[in-house]
PDB file of C-alpha atoms in Angstrom:
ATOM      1  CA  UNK Z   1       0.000   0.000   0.000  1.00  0.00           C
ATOM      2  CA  UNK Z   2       1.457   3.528  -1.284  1.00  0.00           C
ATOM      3  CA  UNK Z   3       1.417   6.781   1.141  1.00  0.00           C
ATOM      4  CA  UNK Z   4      -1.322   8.261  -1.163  1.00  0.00           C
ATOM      5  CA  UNK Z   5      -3.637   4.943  -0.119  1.00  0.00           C
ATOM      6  CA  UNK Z   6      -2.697   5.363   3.920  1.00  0.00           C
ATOM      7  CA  UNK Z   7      -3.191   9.089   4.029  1.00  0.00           C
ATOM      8  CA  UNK Z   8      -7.062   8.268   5.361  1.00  0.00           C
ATOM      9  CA  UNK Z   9      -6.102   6.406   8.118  1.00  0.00           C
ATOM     10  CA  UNK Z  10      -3.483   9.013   9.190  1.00  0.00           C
ATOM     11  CA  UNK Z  11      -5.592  10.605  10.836  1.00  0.00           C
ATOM     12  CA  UNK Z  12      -4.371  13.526  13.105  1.00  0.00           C
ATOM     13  CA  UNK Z  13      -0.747  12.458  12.753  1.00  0.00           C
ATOM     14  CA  UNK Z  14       2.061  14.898  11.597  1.00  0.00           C
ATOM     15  CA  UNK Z  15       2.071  14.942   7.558  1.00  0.00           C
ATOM     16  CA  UNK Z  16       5.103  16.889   6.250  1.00  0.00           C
ATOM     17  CA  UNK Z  17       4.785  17.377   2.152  1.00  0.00           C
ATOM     18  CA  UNK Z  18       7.300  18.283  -0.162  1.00  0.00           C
ATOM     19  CA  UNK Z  19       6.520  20.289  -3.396  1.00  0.00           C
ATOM     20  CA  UNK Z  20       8.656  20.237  -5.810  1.00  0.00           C
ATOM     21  CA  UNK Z  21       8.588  23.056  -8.202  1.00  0.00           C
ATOM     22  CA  UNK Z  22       9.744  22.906 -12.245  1.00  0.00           C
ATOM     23  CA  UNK Z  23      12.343  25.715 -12.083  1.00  0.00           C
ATOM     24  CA  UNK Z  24      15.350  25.368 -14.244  1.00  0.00           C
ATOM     25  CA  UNK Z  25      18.972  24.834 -13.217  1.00  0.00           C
ATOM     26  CA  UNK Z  26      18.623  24.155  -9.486  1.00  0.00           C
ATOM     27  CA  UNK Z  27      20.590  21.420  -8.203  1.00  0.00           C
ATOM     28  CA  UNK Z  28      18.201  19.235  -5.882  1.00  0.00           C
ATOM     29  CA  UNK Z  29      20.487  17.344  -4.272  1.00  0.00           C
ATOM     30  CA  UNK Z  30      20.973  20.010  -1.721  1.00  0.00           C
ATOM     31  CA  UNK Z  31      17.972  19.387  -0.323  1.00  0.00           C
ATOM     32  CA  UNK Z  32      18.419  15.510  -0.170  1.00  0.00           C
ATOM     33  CA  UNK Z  33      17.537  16.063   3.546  1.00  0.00           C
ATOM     34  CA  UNK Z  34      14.497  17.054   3.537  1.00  0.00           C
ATOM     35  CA  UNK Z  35      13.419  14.761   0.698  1.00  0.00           C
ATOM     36  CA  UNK Z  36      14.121  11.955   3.647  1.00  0.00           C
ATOM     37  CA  UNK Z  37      12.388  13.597   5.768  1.00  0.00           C
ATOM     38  CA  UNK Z  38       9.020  14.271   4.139  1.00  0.00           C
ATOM     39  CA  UNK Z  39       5.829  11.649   4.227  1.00  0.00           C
ATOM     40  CA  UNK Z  40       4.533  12.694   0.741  1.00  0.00           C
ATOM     41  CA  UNK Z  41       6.469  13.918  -2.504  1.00  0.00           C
ATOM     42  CA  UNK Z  42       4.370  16.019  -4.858  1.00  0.00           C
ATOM     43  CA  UNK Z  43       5.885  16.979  -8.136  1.00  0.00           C
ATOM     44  CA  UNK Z  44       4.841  19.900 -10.405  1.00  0.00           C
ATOM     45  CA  UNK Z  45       4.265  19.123 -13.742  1.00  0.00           C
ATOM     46  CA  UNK Z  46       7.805  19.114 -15.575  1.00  0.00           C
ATOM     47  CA  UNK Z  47       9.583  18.380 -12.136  1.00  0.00           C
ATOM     48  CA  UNK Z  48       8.542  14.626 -12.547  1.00  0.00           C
ATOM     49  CA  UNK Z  49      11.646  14.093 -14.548  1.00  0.00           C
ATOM     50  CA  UNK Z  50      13.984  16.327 -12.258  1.00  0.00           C
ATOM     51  CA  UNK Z  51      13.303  13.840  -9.391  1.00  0.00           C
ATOM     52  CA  UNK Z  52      13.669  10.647 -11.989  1.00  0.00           C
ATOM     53  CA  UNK Z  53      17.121  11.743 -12.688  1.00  0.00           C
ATOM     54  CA  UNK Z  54      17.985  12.667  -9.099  1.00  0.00           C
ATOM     55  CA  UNK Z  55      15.769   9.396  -7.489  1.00  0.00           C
ATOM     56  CA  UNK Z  56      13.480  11.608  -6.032  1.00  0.00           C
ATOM     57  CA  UNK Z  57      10.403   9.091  -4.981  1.00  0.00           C
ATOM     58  CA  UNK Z  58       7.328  10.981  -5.842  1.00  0.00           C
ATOM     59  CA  UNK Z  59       4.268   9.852  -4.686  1.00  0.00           C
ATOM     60  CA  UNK Z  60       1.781  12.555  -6.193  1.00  0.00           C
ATOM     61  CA  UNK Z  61       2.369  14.227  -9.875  1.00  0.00           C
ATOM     62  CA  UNK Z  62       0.111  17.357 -10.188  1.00  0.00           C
ATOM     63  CA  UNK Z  63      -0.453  19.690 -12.749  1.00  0.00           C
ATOM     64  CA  UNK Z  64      -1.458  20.689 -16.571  1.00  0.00           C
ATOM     65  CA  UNK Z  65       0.676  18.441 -17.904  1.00  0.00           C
ATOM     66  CA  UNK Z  66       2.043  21.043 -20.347  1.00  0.00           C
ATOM     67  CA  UNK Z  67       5.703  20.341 -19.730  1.00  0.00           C
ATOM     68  CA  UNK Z  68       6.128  16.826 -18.961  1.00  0.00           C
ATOM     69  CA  UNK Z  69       7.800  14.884 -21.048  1.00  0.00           C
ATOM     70  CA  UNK Z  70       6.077  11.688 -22.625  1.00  0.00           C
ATOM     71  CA  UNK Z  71       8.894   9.557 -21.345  1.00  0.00           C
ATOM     72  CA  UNK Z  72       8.595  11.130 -17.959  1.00  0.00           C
ATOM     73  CA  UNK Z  73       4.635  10.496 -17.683  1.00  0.00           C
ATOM     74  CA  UNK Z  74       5.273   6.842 -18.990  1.00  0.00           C
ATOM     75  CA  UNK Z  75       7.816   6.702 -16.234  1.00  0.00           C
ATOM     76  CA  UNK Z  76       5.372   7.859 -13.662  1.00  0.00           C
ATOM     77  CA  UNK Z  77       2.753   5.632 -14.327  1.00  0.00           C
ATOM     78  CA  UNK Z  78       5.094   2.818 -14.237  1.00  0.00           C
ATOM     79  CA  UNK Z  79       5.959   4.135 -10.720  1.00  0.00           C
ATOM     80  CA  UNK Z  80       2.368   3.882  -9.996  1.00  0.00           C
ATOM     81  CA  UNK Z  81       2.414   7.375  -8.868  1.00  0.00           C
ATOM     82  CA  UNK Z  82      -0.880   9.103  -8.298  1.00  0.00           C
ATOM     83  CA  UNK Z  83      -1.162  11.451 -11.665  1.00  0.00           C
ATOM     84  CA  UNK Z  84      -4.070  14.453 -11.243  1.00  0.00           C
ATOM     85  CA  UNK Z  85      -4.316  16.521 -14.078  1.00  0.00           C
ATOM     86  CA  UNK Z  86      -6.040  19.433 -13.651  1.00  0.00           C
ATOM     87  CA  UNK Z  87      -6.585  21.716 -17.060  1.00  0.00           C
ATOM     88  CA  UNK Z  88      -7.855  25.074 -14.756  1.00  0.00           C
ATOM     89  CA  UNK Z  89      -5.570  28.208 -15.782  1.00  0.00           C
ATOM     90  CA  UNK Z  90      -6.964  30.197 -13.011  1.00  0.00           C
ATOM     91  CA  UNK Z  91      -4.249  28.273 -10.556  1.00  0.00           C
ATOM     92  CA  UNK Z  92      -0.848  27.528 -11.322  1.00  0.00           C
ATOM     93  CA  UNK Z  93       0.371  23.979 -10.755  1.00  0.00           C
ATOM     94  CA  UNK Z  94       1.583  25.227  -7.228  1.00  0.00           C
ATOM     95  CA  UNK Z  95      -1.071  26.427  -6.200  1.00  0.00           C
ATOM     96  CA  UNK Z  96      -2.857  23.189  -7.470  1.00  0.00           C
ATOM     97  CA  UNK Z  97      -0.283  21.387  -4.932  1.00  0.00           C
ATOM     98  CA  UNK Z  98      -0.932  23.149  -1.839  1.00  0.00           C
ATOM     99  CA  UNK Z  99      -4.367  22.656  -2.327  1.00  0.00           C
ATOM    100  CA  UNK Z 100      -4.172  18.954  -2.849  1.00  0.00           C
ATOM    101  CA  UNK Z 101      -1.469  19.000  -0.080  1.00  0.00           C
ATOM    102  CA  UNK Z 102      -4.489  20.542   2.586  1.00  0.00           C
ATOM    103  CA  UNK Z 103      -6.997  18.403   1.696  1.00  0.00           C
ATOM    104  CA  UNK Z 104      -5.186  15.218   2.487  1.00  0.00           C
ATOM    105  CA  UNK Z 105      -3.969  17.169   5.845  1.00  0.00           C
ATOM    106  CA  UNK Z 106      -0.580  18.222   5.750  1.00  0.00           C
ATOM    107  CA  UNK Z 107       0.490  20.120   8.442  1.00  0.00           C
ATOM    108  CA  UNK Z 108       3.562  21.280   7.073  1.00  0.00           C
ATOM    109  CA  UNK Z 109       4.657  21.761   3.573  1.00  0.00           C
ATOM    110  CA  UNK Z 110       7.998  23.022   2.065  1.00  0.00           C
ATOM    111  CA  UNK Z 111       8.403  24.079  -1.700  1.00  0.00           C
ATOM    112  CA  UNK Z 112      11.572  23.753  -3.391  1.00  0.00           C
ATOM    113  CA  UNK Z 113      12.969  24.188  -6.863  1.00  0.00           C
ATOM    114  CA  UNK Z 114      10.793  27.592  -7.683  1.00  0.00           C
ATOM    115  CA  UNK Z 115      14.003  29.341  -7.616  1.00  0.00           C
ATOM    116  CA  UNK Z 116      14.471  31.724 -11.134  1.00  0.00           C
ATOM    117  CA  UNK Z 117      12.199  31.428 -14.187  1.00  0.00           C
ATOM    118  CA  UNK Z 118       9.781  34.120 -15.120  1.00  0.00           C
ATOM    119  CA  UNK Z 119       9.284  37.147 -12.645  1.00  0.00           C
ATOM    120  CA  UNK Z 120       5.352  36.799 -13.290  1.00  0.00           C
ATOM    121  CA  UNK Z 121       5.613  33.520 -12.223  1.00  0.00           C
ATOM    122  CA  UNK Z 122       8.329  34.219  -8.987  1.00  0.00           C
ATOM    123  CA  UNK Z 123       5.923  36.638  -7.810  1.00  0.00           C
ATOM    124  CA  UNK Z 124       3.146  34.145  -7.921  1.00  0.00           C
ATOM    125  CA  UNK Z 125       4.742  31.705  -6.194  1.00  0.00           C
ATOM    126  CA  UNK Z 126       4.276  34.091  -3.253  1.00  0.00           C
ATOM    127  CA  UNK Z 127       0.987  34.746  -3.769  1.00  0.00           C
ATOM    128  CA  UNK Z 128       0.096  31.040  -3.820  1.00  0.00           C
ATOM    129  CA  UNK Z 129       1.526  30.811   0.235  1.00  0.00           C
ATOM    130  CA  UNK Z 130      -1.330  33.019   1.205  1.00  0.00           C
ATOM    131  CA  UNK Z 131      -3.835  30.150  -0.141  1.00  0.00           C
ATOM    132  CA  UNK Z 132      -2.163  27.502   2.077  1.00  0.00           C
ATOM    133  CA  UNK Z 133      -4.290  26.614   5.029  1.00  0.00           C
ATOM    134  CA  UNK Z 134      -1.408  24.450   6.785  1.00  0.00           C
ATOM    135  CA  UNK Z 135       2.592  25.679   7.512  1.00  0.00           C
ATOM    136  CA  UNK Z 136       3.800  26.447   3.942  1.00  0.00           C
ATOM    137  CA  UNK Z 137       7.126  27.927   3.188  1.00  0.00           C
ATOM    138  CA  UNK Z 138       9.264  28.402   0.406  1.00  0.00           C
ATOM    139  CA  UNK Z 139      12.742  27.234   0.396  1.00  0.00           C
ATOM    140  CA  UNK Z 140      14.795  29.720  -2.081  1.00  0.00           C
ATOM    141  CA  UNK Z 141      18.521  29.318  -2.871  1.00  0.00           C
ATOM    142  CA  UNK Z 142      19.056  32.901  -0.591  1.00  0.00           C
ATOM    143  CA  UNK Z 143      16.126  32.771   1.452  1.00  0.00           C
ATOM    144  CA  UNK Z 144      12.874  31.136   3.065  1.00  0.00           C
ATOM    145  CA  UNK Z 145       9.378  32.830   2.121  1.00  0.00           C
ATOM    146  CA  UNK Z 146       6.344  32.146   4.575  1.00  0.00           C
ATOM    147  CA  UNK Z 147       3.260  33.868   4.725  1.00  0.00           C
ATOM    148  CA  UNK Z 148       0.804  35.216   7.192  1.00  0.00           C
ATOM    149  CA  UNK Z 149      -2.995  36.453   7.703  1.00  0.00           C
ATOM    150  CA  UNK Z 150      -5.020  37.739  10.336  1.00  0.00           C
ATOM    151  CA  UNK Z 151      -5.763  33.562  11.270  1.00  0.00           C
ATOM    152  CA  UNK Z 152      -2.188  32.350  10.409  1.00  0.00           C
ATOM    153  CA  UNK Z 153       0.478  33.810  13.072  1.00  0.00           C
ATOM    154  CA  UNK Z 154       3.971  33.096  12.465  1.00  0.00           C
ATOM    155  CA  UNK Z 155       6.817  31.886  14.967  1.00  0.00           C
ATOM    156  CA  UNK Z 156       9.775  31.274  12.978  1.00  0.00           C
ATOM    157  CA  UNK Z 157      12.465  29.854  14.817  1.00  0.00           C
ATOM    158  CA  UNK Z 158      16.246  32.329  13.389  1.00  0.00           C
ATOM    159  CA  UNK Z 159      19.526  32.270  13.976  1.00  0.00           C
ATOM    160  CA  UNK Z 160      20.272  35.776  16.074  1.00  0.00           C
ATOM    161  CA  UNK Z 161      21.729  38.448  13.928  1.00  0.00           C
ATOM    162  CA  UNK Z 162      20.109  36.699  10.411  1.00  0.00           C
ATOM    163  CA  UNK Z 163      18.086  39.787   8.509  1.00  0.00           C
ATOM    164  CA  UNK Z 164      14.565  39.235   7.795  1.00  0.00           C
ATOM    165  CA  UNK Z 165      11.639  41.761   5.496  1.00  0.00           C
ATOM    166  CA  UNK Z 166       8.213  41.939   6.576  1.00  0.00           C
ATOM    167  CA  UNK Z 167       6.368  43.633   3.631  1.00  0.00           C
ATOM    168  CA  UNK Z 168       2.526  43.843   3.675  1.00  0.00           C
ATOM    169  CA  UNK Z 169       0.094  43.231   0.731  1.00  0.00           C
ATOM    170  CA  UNK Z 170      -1.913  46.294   0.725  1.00  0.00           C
ATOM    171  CA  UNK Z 171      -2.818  47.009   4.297  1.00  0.00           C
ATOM    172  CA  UNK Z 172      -2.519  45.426   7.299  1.00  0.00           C
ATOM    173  CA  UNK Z 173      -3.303  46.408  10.918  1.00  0.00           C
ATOM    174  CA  UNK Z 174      -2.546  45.574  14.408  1.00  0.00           C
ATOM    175  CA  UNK Z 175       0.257  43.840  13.125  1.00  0.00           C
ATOM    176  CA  UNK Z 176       2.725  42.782  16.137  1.00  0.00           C
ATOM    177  CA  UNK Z 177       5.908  41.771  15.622  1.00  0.00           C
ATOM    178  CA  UNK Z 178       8.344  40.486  18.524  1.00  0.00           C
ATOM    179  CA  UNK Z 179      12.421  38.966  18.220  1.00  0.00           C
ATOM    180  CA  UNK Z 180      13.462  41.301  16.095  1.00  0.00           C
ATOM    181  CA  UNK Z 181      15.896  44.735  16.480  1.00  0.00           C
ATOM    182  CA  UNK Z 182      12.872  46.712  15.314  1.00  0.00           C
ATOM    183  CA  UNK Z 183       9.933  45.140  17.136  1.00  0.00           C
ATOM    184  CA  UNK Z 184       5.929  46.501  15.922  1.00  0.00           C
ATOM    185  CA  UNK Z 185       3.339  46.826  18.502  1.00  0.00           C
ATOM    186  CA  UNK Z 186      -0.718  46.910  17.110  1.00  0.00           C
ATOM    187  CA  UNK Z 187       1.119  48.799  13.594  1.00  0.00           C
ATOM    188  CA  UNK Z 188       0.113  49.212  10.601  1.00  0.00           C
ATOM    189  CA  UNK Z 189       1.522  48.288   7.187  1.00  0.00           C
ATOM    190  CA  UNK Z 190       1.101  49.470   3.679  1.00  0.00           C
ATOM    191  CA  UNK Z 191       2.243  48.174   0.221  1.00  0.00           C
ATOM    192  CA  UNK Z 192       6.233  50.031   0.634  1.00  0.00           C
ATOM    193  CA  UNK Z 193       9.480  48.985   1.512  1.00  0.00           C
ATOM    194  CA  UNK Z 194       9.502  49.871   5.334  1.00  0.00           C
ATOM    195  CA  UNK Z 195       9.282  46.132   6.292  1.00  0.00           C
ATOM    196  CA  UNK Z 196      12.802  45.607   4.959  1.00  0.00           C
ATOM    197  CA  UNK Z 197      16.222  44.514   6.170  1.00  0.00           C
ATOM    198  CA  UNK Z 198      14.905  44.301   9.950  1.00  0.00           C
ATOM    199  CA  UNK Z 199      17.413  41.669  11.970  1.00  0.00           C
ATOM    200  CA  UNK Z 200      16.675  38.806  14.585  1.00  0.00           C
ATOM    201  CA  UNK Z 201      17.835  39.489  18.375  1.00  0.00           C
ATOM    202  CA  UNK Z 202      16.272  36.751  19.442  1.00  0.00           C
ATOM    203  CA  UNK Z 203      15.894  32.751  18.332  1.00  0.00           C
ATOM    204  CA  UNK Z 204      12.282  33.281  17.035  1.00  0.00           C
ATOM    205  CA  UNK Z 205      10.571  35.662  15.689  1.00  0.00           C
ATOM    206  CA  UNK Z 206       6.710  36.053  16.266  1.00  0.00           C
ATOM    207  CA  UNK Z 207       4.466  38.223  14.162  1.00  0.00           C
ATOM    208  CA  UNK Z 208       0.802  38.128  14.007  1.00  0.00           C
ATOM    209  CA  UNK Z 209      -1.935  40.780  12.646  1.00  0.00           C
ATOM    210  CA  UNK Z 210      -5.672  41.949  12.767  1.00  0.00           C
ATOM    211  CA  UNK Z 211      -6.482  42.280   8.968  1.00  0.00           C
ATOM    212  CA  UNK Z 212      -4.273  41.666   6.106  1.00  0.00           C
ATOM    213  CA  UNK Z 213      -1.751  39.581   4.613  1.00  0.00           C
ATOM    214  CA  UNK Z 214       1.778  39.586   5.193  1.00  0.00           C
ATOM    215  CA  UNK Z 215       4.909  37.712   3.744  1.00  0.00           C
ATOM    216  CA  UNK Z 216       8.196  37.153   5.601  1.00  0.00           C
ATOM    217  CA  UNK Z 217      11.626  36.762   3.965  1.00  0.00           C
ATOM    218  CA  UNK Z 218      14.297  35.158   5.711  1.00  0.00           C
ATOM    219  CA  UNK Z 219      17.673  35.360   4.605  1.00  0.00           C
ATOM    220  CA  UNK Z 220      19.746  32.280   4.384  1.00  0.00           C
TER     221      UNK Z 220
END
């Protein structure tokens, strides 16, 4: 019995998900780690045949399908992985993957490979976090991306002195941010730069808000 067939009878058990994106050039055997340590592999689209050359086990291939390779699908289904092909161009295939990764529970999911590629599509990528109902963060070659909404507080554990941005979405209020040099107390954020370059004092950093959405950087 695969992952995908268990994940009912998980029940409230930890489910950490890895999504692997279809960006070009990155080498994904840096993040051979985590790979071990994640319950369910979900490949975008074209990543199917990133993981087949690096031995990536994928249990889920999502997407499109407009940039998989025919040898790469034949090699899936010979995998038996689970293939969903969804046609809708109102998501990208990330997005399409968190979702999928919520509704079979994860409680964690980390994004990789979505490093370079269009700028239309970087700044998506971003914009698909704020859709995630569980722990989603991205995993860039300089930084880590999370996001955050008036129901989704952050505590990121940091390294002191590592610089992380704040930078609001339109506006947010009664944002409160604790752990770093330049700490926010029931503020308020618009669309600018003033979120940037702030630096960790202490070993997390907590941030929370009223209204609004948020997204954190931090720097590798």
């Amino acid at each position: 019995m695969s992952i995908v067939d268990k994940l009912p009878m998980l029940g409230d058990s930890m489910l950490r998900v890895l999504i692997i994106g279809n960006a070009p050039g990155e080498d994904l055997s840096q993040w051979s780690n985590l790979v071990l340590d994640s319950d369910l592999i979900i490949a975008c689209d074209g990543a199917m045949e990133k993981c087949q050359s690096n031995g990536i086990v994928v249990n889920v291939l999502i997407g499109d399908m407009d940039s998989i390779s025919e040898p790469s699908q034949r090699y899936a289904e010979s995998k038996r992985v689970k293939i969903i092909k969804q046609t809708d161009q109102n998501t990208n295939d990330l997005t399409k993957a968190i979702s999928y990764a919520d509704s079979v529970g994860a409680t964690k999911i980390s994004i990789i490979n979505v490093d370079g590629g269009r700028s239309d599509h970087q700044f998506a990528n971003y914009l698909s976090l704020l859709e995630a109902k569980s722990d989603a963060r991205l995993l860039l070659n300089d930084c880590t991306v999370r996001a955050l909404s008036n129901n989704k507080p952050i505590s990121h554990s940091i390294e002191i002195g590592t610089e992380f941005s704040v930078f609001s979405l339109g506006q947010s209020s009664g944002i409160n941010l604790a752990g770093g040099k330049w700490v926010l107390k029931n503020a308020v954020l618009e669309s600018n730069s003033t979120g940037l370059h702030n630096v960790a004092v202490e070993d997390v950093i907590s941030i929370d808000c009223k209204t609004g959405n948020l997204l954190m950087f931090v720097s590798h």
